[in-house]
PDB file of C-alpha atoms in Angstrom:
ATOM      1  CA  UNK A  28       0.000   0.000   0.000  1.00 94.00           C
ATOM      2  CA  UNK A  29       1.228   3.372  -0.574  1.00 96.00           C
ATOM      3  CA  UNK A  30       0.027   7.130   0.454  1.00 97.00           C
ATOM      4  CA  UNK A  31       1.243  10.159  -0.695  1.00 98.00           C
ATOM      5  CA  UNK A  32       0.559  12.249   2.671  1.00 98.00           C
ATOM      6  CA  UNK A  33       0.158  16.227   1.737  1.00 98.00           C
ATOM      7  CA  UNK A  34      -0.358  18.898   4.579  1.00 98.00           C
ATOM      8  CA  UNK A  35      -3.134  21.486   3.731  1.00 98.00           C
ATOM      9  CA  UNK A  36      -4.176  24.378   4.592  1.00 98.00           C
ATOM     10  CA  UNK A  37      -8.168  22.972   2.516  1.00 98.00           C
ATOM     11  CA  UNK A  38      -8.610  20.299   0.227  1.00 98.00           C
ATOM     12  CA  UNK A  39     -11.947  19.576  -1.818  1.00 98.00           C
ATOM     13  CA  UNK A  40     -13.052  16.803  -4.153  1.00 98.00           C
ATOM     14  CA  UNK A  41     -15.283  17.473  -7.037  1.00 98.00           C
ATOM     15  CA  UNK A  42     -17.226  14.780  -8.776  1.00 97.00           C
ATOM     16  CA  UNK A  43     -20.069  16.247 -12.055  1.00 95.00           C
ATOM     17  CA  UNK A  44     -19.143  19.948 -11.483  1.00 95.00           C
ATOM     18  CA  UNK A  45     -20.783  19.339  -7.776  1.00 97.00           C
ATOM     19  CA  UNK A  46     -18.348  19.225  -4.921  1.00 98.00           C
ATOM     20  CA  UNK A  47     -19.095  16.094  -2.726  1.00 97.00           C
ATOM     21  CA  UNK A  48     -16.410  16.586   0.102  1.00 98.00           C
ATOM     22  CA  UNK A  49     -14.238  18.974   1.801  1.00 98.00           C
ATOM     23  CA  UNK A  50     -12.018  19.480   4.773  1.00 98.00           C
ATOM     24  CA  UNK A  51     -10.322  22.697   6.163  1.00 98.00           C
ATOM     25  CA  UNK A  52      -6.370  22.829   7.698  1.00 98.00           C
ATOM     26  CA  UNK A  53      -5.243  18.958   8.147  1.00 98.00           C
ATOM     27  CA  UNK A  54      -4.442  16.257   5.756  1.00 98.00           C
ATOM     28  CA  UNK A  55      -5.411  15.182   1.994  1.00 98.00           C
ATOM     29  CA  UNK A  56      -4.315  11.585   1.496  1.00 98.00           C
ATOM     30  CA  UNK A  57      -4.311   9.770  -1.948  1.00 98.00           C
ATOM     31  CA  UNK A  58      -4.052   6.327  -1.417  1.00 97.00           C
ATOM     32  CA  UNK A  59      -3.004   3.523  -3.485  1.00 97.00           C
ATOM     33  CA  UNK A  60      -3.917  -0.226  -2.868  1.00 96.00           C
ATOM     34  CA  UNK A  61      -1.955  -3.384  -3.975  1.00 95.00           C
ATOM     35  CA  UNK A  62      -3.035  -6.077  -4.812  1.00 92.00           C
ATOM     36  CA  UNK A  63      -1.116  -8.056  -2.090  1.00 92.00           C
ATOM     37  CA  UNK A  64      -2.108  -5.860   0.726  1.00 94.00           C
ATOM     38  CA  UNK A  65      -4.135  -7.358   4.191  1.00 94.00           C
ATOM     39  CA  UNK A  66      -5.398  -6.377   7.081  1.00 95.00           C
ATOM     40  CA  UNK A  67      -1.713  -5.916   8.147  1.00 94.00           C
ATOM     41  CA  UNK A  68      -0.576  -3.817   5.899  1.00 95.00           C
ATOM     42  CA  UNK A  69      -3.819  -1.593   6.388  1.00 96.00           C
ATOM     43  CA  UNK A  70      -4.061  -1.217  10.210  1.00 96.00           C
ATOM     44  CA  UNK A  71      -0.092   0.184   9.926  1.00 96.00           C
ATOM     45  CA  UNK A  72      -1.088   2.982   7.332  1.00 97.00           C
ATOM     46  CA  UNK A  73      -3.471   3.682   9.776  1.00 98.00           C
ATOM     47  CA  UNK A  74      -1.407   4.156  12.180  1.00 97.00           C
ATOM     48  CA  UNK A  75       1.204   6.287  10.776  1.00 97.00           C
ATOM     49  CA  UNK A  76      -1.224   9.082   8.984  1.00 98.00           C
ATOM     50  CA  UNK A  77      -2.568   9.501  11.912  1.00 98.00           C
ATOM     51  CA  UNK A  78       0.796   9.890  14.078  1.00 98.00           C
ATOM     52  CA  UNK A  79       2.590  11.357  11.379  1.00 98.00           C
ATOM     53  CA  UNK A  80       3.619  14.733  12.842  1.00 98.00           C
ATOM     54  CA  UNK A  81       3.771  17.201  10.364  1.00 98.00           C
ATOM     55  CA  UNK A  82       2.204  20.467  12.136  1.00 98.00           C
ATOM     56  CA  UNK A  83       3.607  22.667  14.891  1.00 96.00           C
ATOM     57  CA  UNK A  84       3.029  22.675  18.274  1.00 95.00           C
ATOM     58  CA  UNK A  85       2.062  25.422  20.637  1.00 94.00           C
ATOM     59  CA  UNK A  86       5.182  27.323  20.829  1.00 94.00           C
ATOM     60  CA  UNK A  87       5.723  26.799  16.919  1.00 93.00           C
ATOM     61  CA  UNK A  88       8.469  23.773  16.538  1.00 95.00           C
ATOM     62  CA  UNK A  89       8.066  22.545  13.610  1.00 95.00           C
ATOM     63  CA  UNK A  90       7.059  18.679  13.286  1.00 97.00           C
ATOM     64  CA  UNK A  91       5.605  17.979  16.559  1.00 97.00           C
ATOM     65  CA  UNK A  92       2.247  17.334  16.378  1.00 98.00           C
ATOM     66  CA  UNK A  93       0.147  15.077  14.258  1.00 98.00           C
ATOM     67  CA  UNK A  94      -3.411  15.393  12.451  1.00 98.00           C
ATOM     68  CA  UNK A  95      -4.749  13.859  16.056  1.00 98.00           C
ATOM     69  CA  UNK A  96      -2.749  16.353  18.042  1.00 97.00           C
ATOM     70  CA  UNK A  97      -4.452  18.973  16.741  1.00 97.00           C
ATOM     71  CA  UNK A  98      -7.821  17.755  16.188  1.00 98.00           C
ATOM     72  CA  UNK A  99      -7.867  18.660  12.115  1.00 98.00           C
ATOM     73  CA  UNK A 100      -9.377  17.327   9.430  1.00 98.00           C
ATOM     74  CA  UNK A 101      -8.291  14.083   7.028  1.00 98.00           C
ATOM     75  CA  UNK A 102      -9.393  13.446   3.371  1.00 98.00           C
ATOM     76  CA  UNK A 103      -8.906  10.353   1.585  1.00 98.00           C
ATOM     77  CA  UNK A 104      -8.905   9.442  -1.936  1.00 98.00           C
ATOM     78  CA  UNK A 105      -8.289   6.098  -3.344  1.00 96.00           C
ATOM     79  CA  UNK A 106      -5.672   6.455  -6.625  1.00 95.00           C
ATOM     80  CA  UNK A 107      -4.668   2.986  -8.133  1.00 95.00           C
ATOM     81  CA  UNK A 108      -2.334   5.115 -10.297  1.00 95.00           C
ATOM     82  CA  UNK A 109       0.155   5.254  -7.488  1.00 96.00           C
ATOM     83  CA  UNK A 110       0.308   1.491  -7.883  1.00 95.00           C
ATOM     84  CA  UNK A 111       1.991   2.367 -11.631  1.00 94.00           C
ATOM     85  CA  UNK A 112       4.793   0.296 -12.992  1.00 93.00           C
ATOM     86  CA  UNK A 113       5.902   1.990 -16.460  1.00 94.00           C
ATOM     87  CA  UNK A 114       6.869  -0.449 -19.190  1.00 92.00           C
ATOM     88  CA  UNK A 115       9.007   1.953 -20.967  1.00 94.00           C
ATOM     89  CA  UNK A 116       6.177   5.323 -21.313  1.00 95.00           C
ATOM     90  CA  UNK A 117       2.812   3.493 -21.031  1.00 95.00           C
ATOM     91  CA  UNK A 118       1.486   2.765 -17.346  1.00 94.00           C
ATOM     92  CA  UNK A 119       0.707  -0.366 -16.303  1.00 95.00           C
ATOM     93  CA  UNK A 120      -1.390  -0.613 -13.156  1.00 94.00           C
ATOM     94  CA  UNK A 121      -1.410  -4.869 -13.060  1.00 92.00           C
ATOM     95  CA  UNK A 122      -0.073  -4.302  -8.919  1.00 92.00           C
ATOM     96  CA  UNK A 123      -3.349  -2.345  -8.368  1.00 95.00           C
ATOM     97  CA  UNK A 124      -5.828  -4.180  -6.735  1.00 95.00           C
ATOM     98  CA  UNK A 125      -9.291  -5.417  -8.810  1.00 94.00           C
ATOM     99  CA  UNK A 126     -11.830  -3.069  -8.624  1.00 92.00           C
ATOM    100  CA  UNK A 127     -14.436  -5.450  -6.069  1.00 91.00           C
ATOM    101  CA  UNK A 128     -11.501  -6.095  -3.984  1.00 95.00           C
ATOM    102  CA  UNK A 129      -9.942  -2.828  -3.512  1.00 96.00           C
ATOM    103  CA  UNK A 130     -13.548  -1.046  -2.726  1.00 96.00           C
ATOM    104  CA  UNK A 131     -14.478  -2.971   0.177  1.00 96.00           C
ATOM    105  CA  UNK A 132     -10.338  -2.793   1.084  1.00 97.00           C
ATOM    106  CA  UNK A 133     -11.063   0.745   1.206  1.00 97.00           C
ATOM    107  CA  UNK A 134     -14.201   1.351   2.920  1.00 97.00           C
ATOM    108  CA  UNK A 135     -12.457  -0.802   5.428  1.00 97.00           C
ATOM    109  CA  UNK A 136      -9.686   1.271   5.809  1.00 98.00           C
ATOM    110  CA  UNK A 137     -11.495   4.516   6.178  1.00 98.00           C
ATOM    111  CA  UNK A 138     -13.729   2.286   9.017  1.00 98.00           C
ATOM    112  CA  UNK A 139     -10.324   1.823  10.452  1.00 98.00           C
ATOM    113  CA  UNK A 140      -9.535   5.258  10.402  1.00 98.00           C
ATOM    114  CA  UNK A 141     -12.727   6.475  11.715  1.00 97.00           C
ATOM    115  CA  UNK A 142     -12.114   4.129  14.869  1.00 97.00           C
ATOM    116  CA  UNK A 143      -9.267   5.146  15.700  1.00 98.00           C
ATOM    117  CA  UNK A 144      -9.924   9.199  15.395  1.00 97.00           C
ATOM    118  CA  UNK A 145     -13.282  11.080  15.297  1.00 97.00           C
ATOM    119  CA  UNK A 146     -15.491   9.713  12.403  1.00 97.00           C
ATOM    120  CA  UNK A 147     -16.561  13.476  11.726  1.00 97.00           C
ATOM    121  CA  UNK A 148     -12.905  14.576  10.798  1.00 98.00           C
ATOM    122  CA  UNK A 149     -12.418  11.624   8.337  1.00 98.00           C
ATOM    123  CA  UNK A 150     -13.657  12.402   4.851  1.00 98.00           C
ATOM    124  CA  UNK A 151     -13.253  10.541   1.508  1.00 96.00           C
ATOM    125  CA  UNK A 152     -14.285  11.310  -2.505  1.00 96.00           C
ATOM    126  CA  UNK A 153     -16.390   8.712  -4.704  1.00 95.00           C
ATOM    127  CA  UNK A 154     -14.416   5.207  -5.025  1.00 95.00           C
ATOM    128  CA  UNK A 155     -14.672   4.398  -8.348  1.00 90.00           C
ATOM    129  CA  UNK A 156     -15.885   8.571  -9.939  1.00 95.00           C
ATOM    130  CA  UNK A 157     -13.971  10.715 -12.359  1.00 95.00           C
ATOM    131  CA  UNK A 158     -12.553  13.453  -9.819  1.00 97.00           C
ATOM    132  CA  UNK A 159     -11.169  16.746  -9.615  1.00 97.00           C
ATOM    133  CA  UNK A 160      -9.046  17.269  -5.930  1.00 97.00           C
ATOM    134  CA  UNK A 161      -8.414  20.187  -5.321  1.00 98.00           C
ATOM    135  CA  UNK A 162      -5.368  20.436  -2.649  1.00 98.00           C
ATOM    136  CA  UNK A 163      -4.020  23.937  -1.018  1.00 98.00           C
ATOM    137  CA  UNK A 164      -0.287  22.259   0.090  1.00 98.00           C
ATOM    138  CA  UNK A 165       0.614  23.791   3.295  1.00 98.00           C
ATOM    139  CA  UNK A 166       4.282  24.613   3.074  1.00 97.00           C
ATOM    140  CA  UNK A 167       4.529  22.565   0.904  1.00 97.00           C
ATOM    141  CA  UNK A 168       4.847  19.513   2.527  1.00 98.00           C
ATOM    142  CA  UNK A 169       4.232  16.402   0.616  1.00 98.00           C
ATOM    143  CA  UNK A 170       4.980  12.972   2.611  1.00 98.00           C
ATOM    144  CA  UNK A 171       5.197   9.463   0.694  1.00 97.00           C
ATOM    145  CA  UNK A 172       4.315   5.704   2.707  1.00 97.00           C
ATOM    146  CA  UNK A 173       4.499   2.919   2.140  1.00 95.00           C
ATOM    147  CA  UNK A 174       3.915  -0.762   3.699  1.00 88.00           C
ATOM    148  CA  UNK A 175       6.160  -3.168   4.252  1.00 82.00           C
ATOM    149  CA  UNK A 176       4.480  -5.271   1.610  1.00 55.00           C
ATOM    150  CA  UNK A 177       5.546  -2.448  -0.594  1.00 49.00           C
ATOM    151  CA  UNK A 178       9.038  -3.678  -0.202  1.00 51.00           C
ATOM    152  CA  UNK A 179       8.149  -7.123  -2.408  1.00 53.00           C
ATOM    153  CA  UNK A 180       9.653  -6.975  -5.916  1.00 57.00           C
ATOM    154  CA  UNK A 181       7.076  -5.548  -8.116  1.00 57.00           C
ATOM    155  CA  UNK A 182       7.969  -7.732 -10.980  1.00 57.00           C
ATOM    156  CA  UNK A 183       7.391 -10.635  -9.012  1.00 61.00           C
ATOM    157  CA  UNK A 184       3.772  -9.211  -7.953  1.00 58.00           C
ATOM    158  CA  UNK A 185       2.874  -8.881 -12.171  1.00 60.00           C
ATOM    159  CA  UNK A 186       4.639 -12.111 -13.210  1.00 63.00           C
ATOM    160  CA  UNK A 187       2.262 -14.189 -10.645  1.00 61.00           C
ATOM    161  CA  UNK A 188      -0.579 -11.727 -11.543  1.00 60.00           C
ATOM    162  CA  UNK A 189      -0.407 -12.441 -15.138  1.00 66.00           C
ATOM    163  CA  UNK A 190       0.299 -16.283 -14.070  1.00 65.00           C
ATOM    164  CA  UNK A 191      -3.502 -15.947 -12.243  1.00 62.00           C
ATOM    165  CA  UNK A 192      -4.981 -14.117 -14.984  1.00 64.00           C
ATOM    166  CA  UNK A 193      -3.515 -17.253 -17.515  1.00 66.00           C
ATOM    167  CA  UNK A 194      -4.773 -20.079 -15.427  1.00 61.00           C
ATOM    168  CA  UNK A 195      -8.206 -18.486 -15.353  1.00 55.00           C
ATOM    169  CA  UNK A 196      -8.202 -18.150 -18.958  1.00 60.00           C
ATOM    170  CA  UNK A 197      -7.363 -21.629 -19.859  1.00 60.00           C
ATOM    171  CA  UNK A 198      -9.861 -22.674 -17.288  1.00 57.00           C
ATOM    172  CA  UNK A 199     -12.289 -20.547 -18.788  1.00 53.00           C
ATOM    173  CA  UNK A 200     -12.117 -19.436 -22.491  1.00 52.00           C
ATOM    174  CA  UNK A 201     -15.126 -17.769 -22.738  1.00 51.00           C
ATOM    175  CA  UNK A 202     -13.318 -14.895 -20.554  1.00 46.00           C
ATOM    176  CA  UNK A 203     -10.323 -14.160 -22.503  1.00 44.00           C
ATOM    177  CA  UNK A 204     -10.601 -10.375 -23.460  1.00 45.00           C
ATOM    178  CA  UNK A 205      -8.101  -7.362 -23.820  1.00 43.00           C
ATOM    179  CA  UNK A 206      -7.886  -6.007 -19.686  1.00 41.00           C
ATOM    180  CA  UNK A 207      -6.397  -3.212 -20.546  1.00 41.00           C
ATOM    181  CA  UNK A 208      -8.871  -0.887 -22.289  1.00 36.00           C
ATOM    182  CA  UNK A 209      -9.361   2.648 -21.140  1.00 34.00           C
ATOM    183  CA  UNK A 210     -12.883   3.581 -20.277  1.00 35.00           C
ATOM    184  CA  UNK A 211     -13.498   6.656 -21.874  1.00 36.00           C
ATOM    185  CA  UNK A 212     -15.649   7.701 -18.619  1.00 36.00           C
ATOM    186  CA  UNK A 213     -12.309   8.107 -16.789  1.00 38.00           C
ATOM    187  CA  UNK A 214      -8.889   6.462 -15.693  1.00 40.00           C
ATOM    188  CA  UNK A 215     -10.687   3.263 -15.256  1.00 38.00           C
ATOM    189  CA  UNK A 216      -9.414  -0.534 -16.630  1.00 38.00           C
ATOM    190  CA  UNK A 217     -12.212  -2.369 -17.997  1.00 35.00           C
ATOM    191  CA  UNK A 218     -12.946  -5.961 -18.293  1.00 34.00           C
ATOM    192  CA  UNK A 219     -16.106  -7.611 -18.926  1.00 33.00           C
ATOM    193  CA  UNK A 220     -15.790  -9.838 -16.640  1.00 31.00           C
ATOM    194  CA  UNK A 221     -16.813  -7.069 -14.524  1.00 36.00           C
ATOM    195  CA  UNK A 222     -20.725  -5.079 -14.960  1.00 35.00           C
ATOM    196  CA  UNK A 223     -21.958  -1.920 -15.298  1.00 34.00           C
ATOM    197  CA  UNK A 224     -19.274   0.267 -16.625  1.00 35.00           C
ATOM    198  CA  UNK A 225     -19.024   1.607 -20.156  1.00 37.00           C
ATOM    199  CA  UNK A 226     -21.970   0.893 -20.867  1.00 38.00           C
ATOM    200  CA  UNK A 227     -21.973  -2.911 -19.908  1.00 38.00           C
ATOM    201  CA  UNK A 228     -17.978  -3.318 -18.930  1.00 38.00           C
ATOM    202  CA  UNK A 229     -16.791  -3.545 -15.689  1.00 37.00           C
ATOM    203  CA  UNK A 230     -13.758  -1.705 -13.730  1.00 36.00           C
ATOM    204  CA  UNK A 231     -10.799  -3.974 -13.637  1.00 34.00           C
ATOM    205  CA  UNK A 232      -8.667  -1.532 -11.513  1.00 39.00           C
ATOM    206  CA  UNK A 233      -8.541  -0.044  -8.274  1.00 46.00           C
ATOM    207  CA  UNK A 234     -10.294   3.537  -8.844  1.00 44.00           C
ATOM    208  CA  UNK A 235      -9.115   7.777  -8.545  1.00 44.00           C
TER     209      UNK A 235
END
């Protein structure tokens, strides 16, 4: 799992022209689910957005407090693009975790959040909507985190990925289709496998 972590002074997301979330002073986080991540791996993000200290304290030293500290805001957005492995210029997002998978991952993990902090300071876009986040950095301060799953080869991760998707295949023929189509309703992967997107296609991808 990874996070890029971004101190703000406000932070919106806009889904349709209509904005559907916002937070004041505190922290935007765009997160990124693999498709190897558990429970484990979740409950430690968890734990270090929310102890990360990034803000001042009282007296003004810098990098004392943390989001709980001083009782501000946090809003989430899940980004399976941070899960990118280039193969030479084109983006290949086969470490993202599938689109089912990663939603309920996700609602979990804001759950978790919410749990462990005030349910009224956590806020989150649409899983799965073309959005427009609109982040004021404070400072700027931008913080990248990872999970120690995030330390498995990546390779590794696609070659037993694209073993998976093989087996299933010869198992079942009638699935075989190109994975890899952009939906032209956002930065989605598509697979019919999957329903309801594109018209009758599915999301194959963790979602912005």
């Amino acid at each position: 799992m990874k996070a890029i972590v971004q101190r703000v002074a406000q932070a919106s997301v806009t889904v349709g022209g209509e904005q559907i979330s916002s937070i004041g002073r505190g922290l935007c986080v765009l997160l990124g689910i693999s498709l190897e991540d558990t429970q484990r791996e979740l409950e430690h993000m968890v734990r270090k957005i929310l102890n990360l200290r990034v803000f001042e304290d009282e007296s003004g030293k810098h990098w004392s407090k943390s989001v709980m500290d001083k009782q501000y805001e946090v809003l989430c957005v899940s980004q399976f693009t941070l899960q990118c492995i280039l193969k030479g210029n084109k983006p290949d997002y086969h470490m993202a975790m599938p689109t089912e998978q990663a939603e309920c991952f996700y609602n979990n993990f804001l759950e978790q959040l919410r749990k462990a902090y005030k349910p009224e300071l956590i806020k989150d876009g649409k899983f799965g909507a073309y959005m427009q986040v609109h982040i004021q950095n404070d400072g700027p301060v931008t913080i990248e985190l990872e999970s120690p799953a995030a330390a498995v080869d990546p390779k590794q991760l696609v070659l037993k990925k694209i073993s998976e998707e093989s087996a299933t295949a010869s198992l079942h023929p009638e699935r075989v289709a190109d994975t890899d189509v952009i939906c032209d309703k956002g930065a989605e992967r598509v697979s019919p496998m999957c329903s309801t997107a594109c018209g009758g296609d599915g999301v194959f991808g963790n979602a912005t």
